[in-house]
Coordinates of C-alpha atoms and ligand atoms in Angstrom, one line a residue:
M6 CA -116.1 -98.3 55.5
R7 CA -113.1 -96.0 56.3
L8 CA -110.9 -98.3 54.4
C9 CA -112.3 -97.0 51.2
R10 CA -111.7 -93.2 51.8
P11 CA -108.4 -92.7 49.8
Y12 CA -110.4 -93.6 46.6
I13 CA -112.9 -90.7 46.9
T14 CA -110.4 -87.8 47.4
V15 CA -110.3 -87.1 43.6
G16 CA -111.8 -83.9 42.2
D17 CA -113.0 -84.7 38.5
R18 CA -116.5 -85.8 38.3
R19 CA -115.8 -88.5 35.7
V20 CA -113.1 -89.8 37.7
L21 CA -115.3 -89.4 40.9
H22 CA -118.0 -91.4 39.1
L23 CA -115.6 -94.0 38.0
H24 CA -114.3 -94.1 41.5
A25 CA -117.6 -94.5 42.9
V26 CA -118.2 -97.6 40.9
T27 CA -114.8 -99.0 42.1
R28 CA -115.7 -98.0 45.6
N29 CA -118.8 -99.9 45.6
K30 CA -117.1 -102.9 44.3
M31 CA -114.4 -102.4 46.7
K32 CA -117.0 -102.2 49.5
L33 CA -118.5 -105.3 48.4
L34 CA -115.0 -107.0 48.0
I35 CA -114.0 -106.0 51.5
L36 CA -117.4 -107.1 53.1
F37 CA -116.9 -110.3 51.2
G38 CA -113.3 -110.6 52.6
L39 CA -114.3 -109.7 56.1
T40 CA -117.0 -112.3 56.1
L41 CA -114.6 -114.7 54.8
L42 CA -111.8 -113.9 57.3
C43 CA -113.6 -112.8 60.5
G44 CA -117.3 -113.0 59.7
V45 CA -117.7 -115.9 61.7
E46 CA -120.0 -114.3 64.5
S47 CA -122.2 -116.9 66.0
L48 CA -122.2 -120.5 64.3
K49 CA -125.0 -122.9 64.6
V50 CA -123.2 -126.1 65.2
L51 CA -124.7 -129.6 65.4
V52 CA -122.7 -131.9 67.8
Y53 CA -123.5 -135.5 67.6
Y54 CA -122.5 -138.1 70.2
P55 CA -124.5 -141.2 69.9
L56 CA -122.6 -143.6 72.1
P57 CA -123.9 -144.8 75.4
V58 CA -120.6 -144.6 77.0
R59 CA -120.2 -141.8 79.6
S60 CA -116.6 -141.1 79.0
V61 CA -117.0 -140.4 75.3
S62 CA -119.9 -138.2 76.2
M63 CA -117.7 -136.3 78.4
L64 CA -115.6 -135.3 75.4
G65 CA -118.9 -134.3 73.9
N66 CA -119.6 -132.1 76.8
G67 CA -116.2 -130.4 76.4
V68 CA -116.7 -129.7 72.9
V69 CA -120.0 -128.2 73.7
R70 CA -118.7 -126.1 76.6
H71 CA -115.9 -124.6 74.4
L72 CA -118.2 -123.8 71.6
L73 CA -120.8 -122.2 73.8
D74 CA -118.1 -120.2 75.6
A75 CA -116.9 -118.9 72.1
G76 CA -120.4 -117.5 71.7
H77 CA -121.7 -120.2 69.3
E78 CA -125.1 -121.8 69.2
V79 CA -125.1 -125.5 69.7
T80 CA -127.6 -128.3 69.1
Y81 CA -126.3 -131.4 71.1
V82 CA -127.5 -134.8 70.1
T83 CA -126.6 -136.7 73.3
V84 CA -127.3 -139.9 75.4
Y85 CA -126.8 -137.7 78.7
P86 CA -128.4 -134.5 78.4
L87 CA -126.8 -131.7 80.3
K88 CA -128.7 -129.6 83.0
N89 CA -128.8 -125.8 83.8
M90 CA -127.4 -124.9 80.4
P91 CA -127.8 -121.5 78.7
P92 CA -130.4 -120.9 76.0
T93 CA -127.9 -121.1 73.2
L94 CA -127.8 -124.9 73.7
K95 CA -130.5 -127.1 72.5
Q96 CA -130.5 -130.7 73.1
V97 CA -131.8 -133.8 71.4
D98 CA -132.2 -136.4 74.0
I99 CA -131.3 -139.8 72.8
S100 CA -131.0 -141.5 76.2
G101 CA -132.9 -144.4 74.8
N102 CA -129.6 -145.6 73.6
E103 CA -128.5 -146.7 76.9
E104 CA -130.6 -149.8 76.5
M105 CA -128.2 -151.2 74.1
L106 CA -125.5 -151.7 76.7
A107 CA -127.9 -153.2 79.3
K108 CA -128.5 -155.9 76.8
D109 CA -124.9 -156.7 76.1
D110 CA -123.6 -158.9 78.9
S111 CA -120.0 -159.3 77.2
L112 CA -119.5 -155.6 78.4
S113 CA -119.6 -156.3 82.2
I114 CA -116.4 -156.6 84.3
S115 CA -117.2 -159.9 85.7
H116 CA -117.6 -161.1 82.0
M117 CA -114.0 -159.8 81.4
L118 CA -112.7 -161.5 84.4
E119 CA -114.0 -164.9 83.4
N120 CA -113.0 -164.6 79.8
N121 CA -109.7 -162.8 80.0
V122 CA -110.5 -160.7 76.9
Q123 CA -107.2 -159.5 75.7
D124 CA -108.1 -159.8 72.1
N125 CA -110.7 -157.4 71.0
D126 CA -113.3 -158.8 68.7
V127 CA -113.1 -156.4 65.7
L128 CA -116.4 -157.5 64.1
H129 CA -118.1 -157.1 67.3
I130 CA -117.0 -153.6 67.8
Q131 CA -118.1 -152.8 64.2
E132 CA -121.5 -154.4 64.6
F133 CA -121.9 -152.4 67.9
A134 CA -121.3 -149.2 66.1
K135 CA -123.7 -150.0 63.4
E136 CA -126.4 -151.1 65.8
N137 CA -125.8 -147.7 67.5
T138 CA -126.3 -145.7 64.5
R139 CA -129.4 -147.7 63.7
Q140 CA -130.9 -147.0 67.2
T141 CA -130.0 -143.4 67.0
F142 CA -131.6 -142.8 63.8
T143 CA -134.9 -144.5 64.8
N144 CA -134.8 -142.7 68.0
K145 CA -138.1 -140.7 68.2
N146 CA -136.7 -137.3 69.4
F147 CA -133.9 -137.5 66.7
T148 CA -136.2 -138.4 63.9
K149 CA -138.6 -135.5 64.8
F150 CA -135.6 -133.2 64.8
L151 CA -134.5 -134.4 61.5
Q152 CA -137.8 -134.0 60.0
D153 CA -137.8 -130.2 60.7
T154 CA -136.6 -128.8 57.4
S155 CA -136.3 -125.2 58.9
Q156 CA -133.1 -126.2 60.8
R157 CA -130.0 -124.8 59.5
F158 CA -126.3 -125.6 60.6
D159 CA -122.9 -124.1 59.7
L160 CA -121.1 -127.2 60.8
V161 CA -121.7 -130.9 61.7
F162 CA -119.3 -132.0 64.6
S163 CA -119.4 -135.8 64.9
D164 CA -118.0 -138.3 67.3
L165 CA -116.1 -141.0 65.1
F166 CA -116.4 -144.5 66.3
E167 CA -116.1 -147.2 64.0
S168 CA -119.1 -146.3 61.7
E169 CA -119.2 -143.3 59.3
V170 CA -122.8 -143.5 58.4
C171 CA -123.7 -140.3 60.1
A172 CA -121.5 -138.3 57.8
G173 CA -124.7 -138.2 55.9
L174 CA -125.8 -135.4 58.5
S175 CA -123.4 -132.9 56.6
V176 CA -125.3 -133.6 53.3
V177 CA -128.8 -133.1 55.1
Y178 CA -127.7 -129.7 56.4
D179 CA -125.3 -128.9 53.3
C180 CA -122.3 -128.0 55.5
P181 CA -118.9 -129.0 56.4
L182 CA -118.2 -132.0 58.5
V183 CA -115.6 -132.5 61.3
W184 CA -114.9 -135.6 63.1
F185 CA -113.7 -136.0 66.8
Y186 CA -111.8 -139.3 67.3
S187 CA -111.8 -140.1 70.9
M188 CA -108.2 -141.8 70.5
G189 CA -105.0 -140.9 68.9
A190 CA -103.8 -140.8 65.2
H191 CA -104.5 -144.5 64.1
W192 CA -104.4 -145.6 60.7
N193 CA -108.0 -146.6 60.7
V194 CA -109.1 -142.8 61.0
L195 CA -106.2 -141.4 59.1
R196 CA -107.4 -143.4 56.1
L197 CA -110.6 -141.2 56.1
I198 CA -108.7 -138.1 55.4
D199 CA -105.2 -139.3 53.9
E200 CA -103.9 -142.9 54.1
G201 CA -103.0 -145.3 56.9
R202 CA -99.4 -145.1 57.9
N203 CA -97.1 -148.1 57.3
P204 CA -98.1 -151.1 59.6
A205 CA -94.2 -151.7 60.1
Y206 CA -94.0 -148.9 62.4
D207 CA -97.6 -147.6 63.1
P208 CA -99.2 -149.9 65.5
D209 CA -102.9 -151.0 65.1
Y210 CA -105.3 -149.2 67.2
L211 CA -106.1 -152.1 69.3
T212 CA -102.6 -153.7 69.7
T213 CA -100.4 -154.0 72.7
N214 CA -97.3 -154.3 70.6
V215 CA -94.6 -151.7 70.9
V216 CA -92.6 -150.3 68.3
P217 CA -89.8 -151.4 67.0
F218 CA -91.8 -154.7 66.2
S219 CA -90.1 -158.1 66.0
F220 CA -90.5 -159.8 62.7
L221 CA -93.8 -161.6 63.8
E222 CA -95.2 -158.6 65.6
R223 CA -94.8 -156.8 62.1
V224 CA -96.6 -159.6 60.4
E225 CA -99.2 -159.5 63.2
Q226 CA -99.7 -155.6 62.6
L227 CA -100.2 -156.2 58.8
W228 CA -102.6 -159.0 59.5
A229 CA -104.5 -156.8 61.9
R230 CA -105.1 -154.3 59.0
I231 CA -105.9 -156.8 56.5
K232 CA -108.5 -158.4 58.7
Y233 CA -110.1 -155.0 59.8
M234 CA -110.5 -153.8 56.2
A235 CA -111.8 -157.3 55.0
L236 CA -114.3 -157.3 57.7
K237 CA -115.3 -153.7 57.1
T238 CA -115.3 -153.8 53.3
F239 CA -117.1 -157.0 52.9
I240 CA -119.4 -157.4 56.0
T241 CA -119.9 -153.9 57.5
L242 CA -119.7 -151.5 54.7
P243 CA -122.5 -152.9 52.5
D244 CA -125.0 -152.8 55.3
E245 CA -123.8 -149.2 56.2
K246 CA -124.3 -148.1 52.8
K247 CA -127.8 -149.4 52.6
M248 CA -128.5 -147.9 56.0
Y249 CA -127.1 -144.4 54.6
E250 CA -129.4 -144.7 51.6
E251 CA -132.4 -145.6 53.7
I252 CA -131.9 -142.9 56.3
F253 CA -130.8 -139.9 54.0
T254 CA -132.5 -140.5 50.8
P255 CA -135.9 -139.2 52.3
L256 CA -134.2 -136.5 54.4
V257 CA -132.2 -135.1 51.4
A258 CA -135.2 -135.2 49.2
Q259 CA -137.4 -133.3 51.6
R260 CA -134.8 -130.5 51.1
G261 CA -135.0 -130.8 47.4
R262 CA -131.7 -132.5 46.7
T263 CA -130.3 -135.8 45.8
L264 CA -128.1 -138.2 47.9
P265 CA -124.5 -138.2 46.7
N266 CA -122.6 -141.5 46.9
Y267 CA -121.7 -142.9 50.3
E268 CA -117.9 -143.0 49.3
D269 CA -118.0 -139.4 48.5
V270 CA -119.4 -138.4 51.8
I271 CA -117.4 -140.5 54.2
Y272 CA -114.1 -139.4 52.7
N273 CA -115.1 -135.8 52.7
A274 CA -114.5 -134.6 56.3
S275 CA -112.6 -131.3 56.7
I276 CA -110.8 -132.1 59.9
I277 CA -110.3 -134.9 62.5
F278 CA -109.7 -133.9 65.9
G279 CA -107.8 -136.5 67.9
N280 CA -107.8 -136.9 71.5
E281 CA -104.2 -137.2 72.0
H282 CA -101.2 -134.6 72.5
N283 CA -97.6 -134.0 71.9
A284 CA -96.4 -135.6 75.0
V285 CA -97.1 -139.2 73.7
K286 CA -94.1 -140.5 71.9
L287 CA -94.0 -142.9 68.9
R288 CA -97.0 -141.3 67.1
P289 CA -97.3 -141.7 63.4
S290 CA -96.9 -138.5 61.2
T291 CA -100.3 -136.9 60.8
P292 CA -101.9 -135.1 57.8
Q293 CA -102.4 -131.2 58.1
N294 CA -106.1 -131.5 58.8
F295 CA -105.5 -134.0 61.7
K296 CA -105.4 -131.9 64.9
Y297 CA -104.5 -133.0 68.3
I298 CA -106.7 -131.6 71.1
G299 CA -106.5 -134.0 73.8
G300 CA -107.0 -132.6 77.2
M301 CA -109.7 -130.2 76.0
H302 CA -112.3 -131.9 78.3
I303 CA -110.4 -131.0 81.5
P304 CA -111.9 -127.9 83.1
D305 CA -109.2 -125.5 83.8
P306 CA -108.9 -124.4 86.6
V307 CA -110.6 -127.3 88.2
T308 CA -113.6 -126.9 90.3
P309 CA -112.8 -127.0 94.1
L310 CA -113.2 -130.2 96.0
P311 CA -116.3 -130.6 98.2
K312 CA -115.2 -129.5 101.8
K313 CA -115.1 -132.9 103.4
L314 CA -112.8 -134.4 100.7
Q315 CA -110.6 -131.3 100.7
D316 CA -110.2 -131.6 104.3
L317 CA -109.5 -135.3 104.0
M318 CA -106.8 -134.8 101.3
D319 CA -105.3 -131.7 103.0
N320 CA -104.8 -133.7 106.3
A321 CA -103.5 -136.9 104.8
K322 CA -100.0 -137.0 106.4
H323 CA -98.6 -139.9 104.3
G324 CA -100.2 -138.8 101.0
V325 CA -103.3 -140.2 99.1
I326 CA -103.9 -143.0 96.6
Y327 CA -106.9 -142.6 94.3
F328 CA -108.5 -145.8 92.8
S329 CA -111.1 -145.7 90.1
M330 CA -112.2 -148.1 87.6
G331 CA -114.0 -145.4 85.5
S332 CA -117.5 -144.9 84.7
F333 CA -118.1 -147.8 82.2
F334 CA -117.2 -150.6 84.5
K335 CA -118.7 -150.4 87.9
S336 CA -116.5 -151.5 90.9
K337 CA -119.8 -152.7 92.5
H338 CA -120.0 -155.3 89.9
L339 CA -116.5 -156.9 90.9
P340 CA -116.9 -160.2 92.8
K341 CA -117.3 -160.1 96.6
S342 CA -114.1 -162.0 97.2
L343 CA -112.1 -159.5 95.1
V344 CA -113.7 -156.5 96.8
R345 CA -112.9 -158.0 100.2
G346 CA -109.2 -158.8 99.0
L347 CA -108.7 -155.1 97.7
V348 CA -110.0 -153.7 101.1
K349 CA -107.5 -155.9 102.9
T350 CA -104.5 -154.8 100.6
F351 CA -105.5 -151.1 101.0
G352 CA -105.9 -151.4 104.6
E353 CA -102.2 -152.4 105.1
L354 CA -101.2 -149.1 103.7
K355 CA -100.3 -146.1 105.7
E356 CA -101.4 -143.7 102.9
T357 CA -104.9 -142.6 102.8
V358 CA -106.9 -144.4 99.9
L359 CA -109.9 -142.9 98.0
W360 CA -111.7 -145.7 96.0
K361 CA -114.5 -144.5 93.8
F362 CA -117.2 -147.4 94.5
E363 CA -120.8 -147.1 93.8
E364 CA -122.0 -148.3 97.0
D365 CA -121.4 -148.5 100.7
L366 CA -119.1 -151.0 102.0
P367 CA -119.2 -152.0 105.7
D368 CA -116.1 -152.4 108.0
L369 CA -113.5 -150.3 106.2
P370 CA -110.1 -149.9 107.5
S371 CA -109.6 -146.3 109.0
N372 CA -107.3 -145.1 105.8
L373 CA -109.8 -146.2 103.1
H374 CA -112.6 -144.1 102.0
I375 CA -115.5 -144.8 99.4
L376 CA -116.5 -142.1 97.2
Q377 CA -119.7 -142.9 95.3
W378 CA -119.1 -139.9 93.1
A379 CA -115.5 -138.6 92.5
P380 CA -114.7 -135.2 91.1
Q381 CA -111.7 -136.9 89.3
S382 CA -109.9 -133.6 88.0
S383 CA -110.0 -131.9 91.3
I384 CA -108.7 -135.2 92.9
L385 CA -105.9 -135.6 90.6
A386 CA -105.1 -131.9 90.8
H387 CA -104.5 -132.0 94.8
K388 CA -100.6 -131.8 95.8
N389 CA -101.0 -134.7 98.3
L390 CA -101.9 -137.3 95.7
K391 CA -99.3 -139.9 95.1
F392 CA -100.5 -141.8 92.3
F393 CA -103.8 -143.0 90.6
I394 CA -104.9 -146.7 90.2
T395 CA -106.9 -146.7 87.1
H396 CA -108.4 -148.9 84.2
G397 CA -106.4 -146.9 81.8
G398 CA -109.4 -145.3 80.1
L399 CA -108.9 -142.7 77.4
L400 CA -109.7 -139.8 79.7
S401 CA -108.0 -141.0 82.6
S402 CA -104.7 -141.3 80.6
I403 CA -104.8 -137.7 79.6
E404 CA -105.8 -136.5 82.9
A405 CA -102.8 -138.3 84.6
I406 CA -100.5 -136.4 82.1
H407 CA -102.3 -133.1 82.6
F408 CA -102.0 -133.4 86.3
G409 CA -98.6 -135.0 86.4
V410 CA -99.7 -138.0 88.4
P411 CA -98.1 -141.5 87.8
V412 CA -100.5 -144.6 87.3
I413 CA -100.9 -148.3 88.1
A414 CA -103.2 -149.3 85.3
I415 CA -105.5 -152.4 85.1
P416 CA -106.7 -152.4 81.5
V417 CA -110.2 -154.2 81.1
Y418 CA -111.4 -153.7 77.6
F419 CA -111.0 -152.1 74.2
D420 CA -108.5 -149.1 73.7
Q421 CA -107.6 -149.5 77.4
F422 CA -104.9 -151.9 76.6
T423 CA -103.4 -149.5 74.0
N424 CA -103.7 -146.7 76.4
V425 CA -101.9 -148.6 79.0
R426 CA -99.2 -149.7 76.4
K427 CA -98.6 -146.4 75.6
A428 CA -98.3 -145.2 79.3
V429 CA -95.9 -148.0 80.1
E430 CA -93.8 -147.2 77.0
N431 CA -93.8 -143.7 78.2
G432 CA -92.5 -144.6 81.5
Y433 CA -94.9 -143.5 83.9
A434 CA -97.1 -146.4 84.6
I435 CA -97.1 -149.9 85.9
R436 CA -99.5 -152.4 84.3
V437 CA -101.2 -155.1 86.5
P438 CA -103.6 -157.5 84.8
L439 CA -107.2 -157.8 85.8
S440 CA -107.7 -161.0 87.5
Y441 CA -109.0 -162.7 90.8
D442 CA -105.4 -162.4 92.0
L443 CA -105.6 -158.6 91.9
P444 CA -105.2 -157.9 95.7
E445 CA -102.0 -159.9 95.6
T446 CA -100.6 -158.5 92.3
L447 CA -101.4 -155.0 93.1
R448 CA -99.1 -155.0 96.3
P449 CA -95.7 -155.2 94.6
A450 CA -96.9 -152.5 92.1
I451 CA -98.1 -150.3 94.9
K452 CA -94.7 -150.7 96.7
S453 CA -92.7 -149.8 93.6
M454 CA -94.8 -146.6 93.0
L455 CA -94.1 -145.5 96.7
T456 CA -90.5 -146.1 96.7
D457 CA -89.3 -145.6 93.0
N458 CA -89.6 -141.9 92.0
T459 CA -88.7 -142.6 88.3
Y460 CA -92.5 -142.7 87.5
K461 CA -93.1 -139.3 89.1
K462 CA -90.2 -137.8 87.3
R463 CA -91.2 -139.1 84.1
I464 CA -94.7 -137.9 84.2
T465 CA -93.6 -134.5 85.4
E466 CA -91.6 -134.3 82.2
L467 CA -94.3 -135.4 80.1
S468 CA -96.7 -133.0 81.7
T469 CA -94.3 -130.2 81.0
I470 CA -94.4 -131.1 77.3
Y471 CA -98.0 -131.5 77.3
H472 CA -98.7 -127.9 78.7
D473 CA -96.1 -126.3 76.6
R474 CA -98.4 -125.2 73.6
L475 CA -99.3 -122.1 71.9
V476 CA -102.9 -122.2 72.9
P477 CA -104.8 -124.5 75.3
P478 CA -106.6 -127.4 73.4
G479 CA -110.1 -126.2 73.6
K480 CA -109.3 -122.6 72.1
E481 CA -107.5 -124.6 69.4
M482 CA -110.5 -126.6 68.5
V483 CA -112.8 -123.6 68.5
H484 CA -110.2 -122.0 66.2
W485 CA -110.3 -124.9 63.7
V486 CA -113.9 -125.1 63.7
E487 CA -114.4 -121.5 62.9
H488 CA -111.6 -121.9 60.3
V489 CA -113.4 -124.7 58.5
V490 CA -116.8 -122.5 58.3
R491 CA -114.8 -119.4 57.2
T492 CA -113.0 -121.4 54.4
R493 CA -116.1 -123.4 53.5
G494 CA -114.8 -126.8 54.4
A495 CA -110.9 -126.0 54.4
L496 CA -110.4 -127.7 51.1
H497 CA -106.7 -126.4 51.2
L498 CA -105.9 -128.7 54.0
R499 CA -106.9 -131.8 52.3
S500 CA -104.3 -134.4 51.4
P501 CA -103.8 -135.3 47.8
A502 CA -103.5 -138.9 48.8
L503 CA -107.2 -139.3 49.1
N504 CA -107.7 -138.9 45.3
V505 CA -105.1 -141.6 44.6
P506 CA -106.5 -145.1 44.5
L507 CA -104.6 -147.8 46.2
Y508 CA -103.2 -149.6 43.1
Q509 CA -101.4 -146.3 42.3
R510 CA -100.3 -145.6 45.7
L511 CA -98.7 -149.1 45.8
F512 CA -97.5 -148.5 42.0
L513 CA -99.2 -151.9 41.2
D514 CA -99.6 -150.5 37.8
L515 CA -96.1 -150.0 37.3
L516 CA -95.3 -153.5 38.5
A517 CA -97.7 -154.8 35.9
V518 CA -96.1 -152.9 33.3
I519 CA -92.7 -154.2 34.3
L520 CA -94.1 -157.8 34.5
I521 CA -95.5 -157.6 31.1
I522 CA -92.3 -156.0 29.6
L523 CA -90.3 -158.8 31.2
Y524 CA -92.8 -161.4 29.7
I525 CA -92.4 -159.9 26.2
I526 CA -88.6 -159.8 26.5
K527 CA -88.6 -163.4 27.7
R528 CA -90.9 -164.4 24.7
I529 CA -88.6 -162.6 22.2
I530 CA -85.5 -164.3 23.7
N531 CA -87.4 -167.8 23.7
N532 CA -88.2 -167.1 19.8
L533 CA -84.6 -166.0 19.1
T534 CA -83.1 -168.8 20.5
R535 CA -85.6 -171.4 19.1
K536 CA -84.8 -169.9 15.6
T537 CA -81.0 -169.9 16.2
S538 CA -81.2 -173.4 17.5
K539 CA -83.4 -174.5 14.4
K540 CA -80.8 -173.0 12.1
T541 CA -77.9 -174.9 13.8
D542 CA -80.0 -178.1 13.7
K543 CA -80.3 -177.6 10.0
K544 CA -76.7 -176.8 9.5
K545 CA -75.8 -180.1 11.6
K546 CA -78.4 -182.1 9.4
N547 CA -76.9 -180.6 6.1
Ligands
NAG629 C1 -117.6 -132.2 50.4 O1 -117.1 -131.1 51.4 C2 -117.4 -129.8 50.8 C3 -116.9 -129.0 52.0 O2 -117.6 -129.0 53.0 C4 -118.6 -129.6 50.3 O3 -118.5 -128.2 49.6 C5 -119.0 -130.7 49.2 O4 -120.3 -130.5 48.8 C6 -118.9 -132.1 50.0 N1 -119.2 -133.0 49.0 C7 -120.1 -133.9 49.3 C8 -120.2 -135.1 48.3 O5 -120.8 -134.0 50.2

């Protein structure tokens, strides 16, 4: 404690004695200050990713990787456990959650083709999230883990997808909670830490409408919110509340505490991390505890390509086109006729085409190559890549900007329509609808991509904006996680709006007061006019 030295250079005993007391106090204070400011040595973090969706779990993997690299201990609740990990990572295997998707045929690519699902079914999505939570909290491995009262955590880091029940984990471990939202700053998550922005200029999270809205679009936006909140409040929330009480009452009781109100817990997160970044225009303003860390899942530098693929891309004289429909929807589930049509379309090109396809295809043209597994980041990083044909998933959209690769996007489901809307709005993408005519409709899009360089120019600009930041997104995330623990929940970042009820925010009470006053004035005027008219009546009679 060299810092305390100046205080003990006094000669007098009494003074020294007094100073010794102050010195001890100082020591304590400084120690306390140090633990507050830099005392985060190794944190114990519970990272919770219950969705059986590979792309979302890749975000979880990114979070875990950055926390481990920063020297923290992580317990990862995951559907896809990682292999060959250091001892600072413990995993709770909830791979049983995958069954849920297998049962839901509305989530196959052929269903999407048949039904042309442009409109997302909000209630279905909410039910899906609820069911996912139910399944996770009845998973054998996870319930066993929760029963262990010796577990301690400094922070709960949870994926945020449509259901907030898991916020109860922060009550179980009596520690701060941070959410990671796999999309951007949408009103439906901002409302958990602040308030949703105005629907007149802040699009709904599943819309394809673009700002500025026409009159009808604006009404549609308002309606989307009313519908979402009505379904959430009257159908989903009561079930969630019940589930929260059933799951967490015993767990919290085992630890000698009582369960707080559901509403006090779900609006109590310290930070929401958003999977977006500054290179996306027309984002709503965000509260100070919403942090953009989009791109943190991308390995930097990328892992080298396998030798064969590296040679293939290096030697592609006319450049390379990469086609992948992501990990959720498999190309192998596409109808045979559509696959044959696409093979023909790609065969007509002189460029080398890489298609991520999960099984072998016979009789391929010489420029078309099938990859059963594709190291996407490394392919996108290659200098010979011309563009990327994608379903517009959240990770692919960010990777396209990270590596500066323009895209042709074929959105299929959920947020893909929104991601693709943003990509088109930002000028680096062409949208092609998913249909049986895809082999035909893709042709002109490919031609524009190859001949018109505005897409490439635009994405290069965006990529420059994206990379122009103080620190890489993974480092930023770790900083805020540590900050939350150091400051015991970062209460200083919270928005005052959270404590103001909706009727006050909308000044409905003022409106009520004005209406009452107007009513009283009207009554007074009525009374007066009645009296004066009676008087004049009397006078007339007289
Ligand atoms: C809300 O979060 C803060 C900071 O993490 C914590 O101290 C407090 O106990 C939490 N409240 C509830 C009701 O969980």
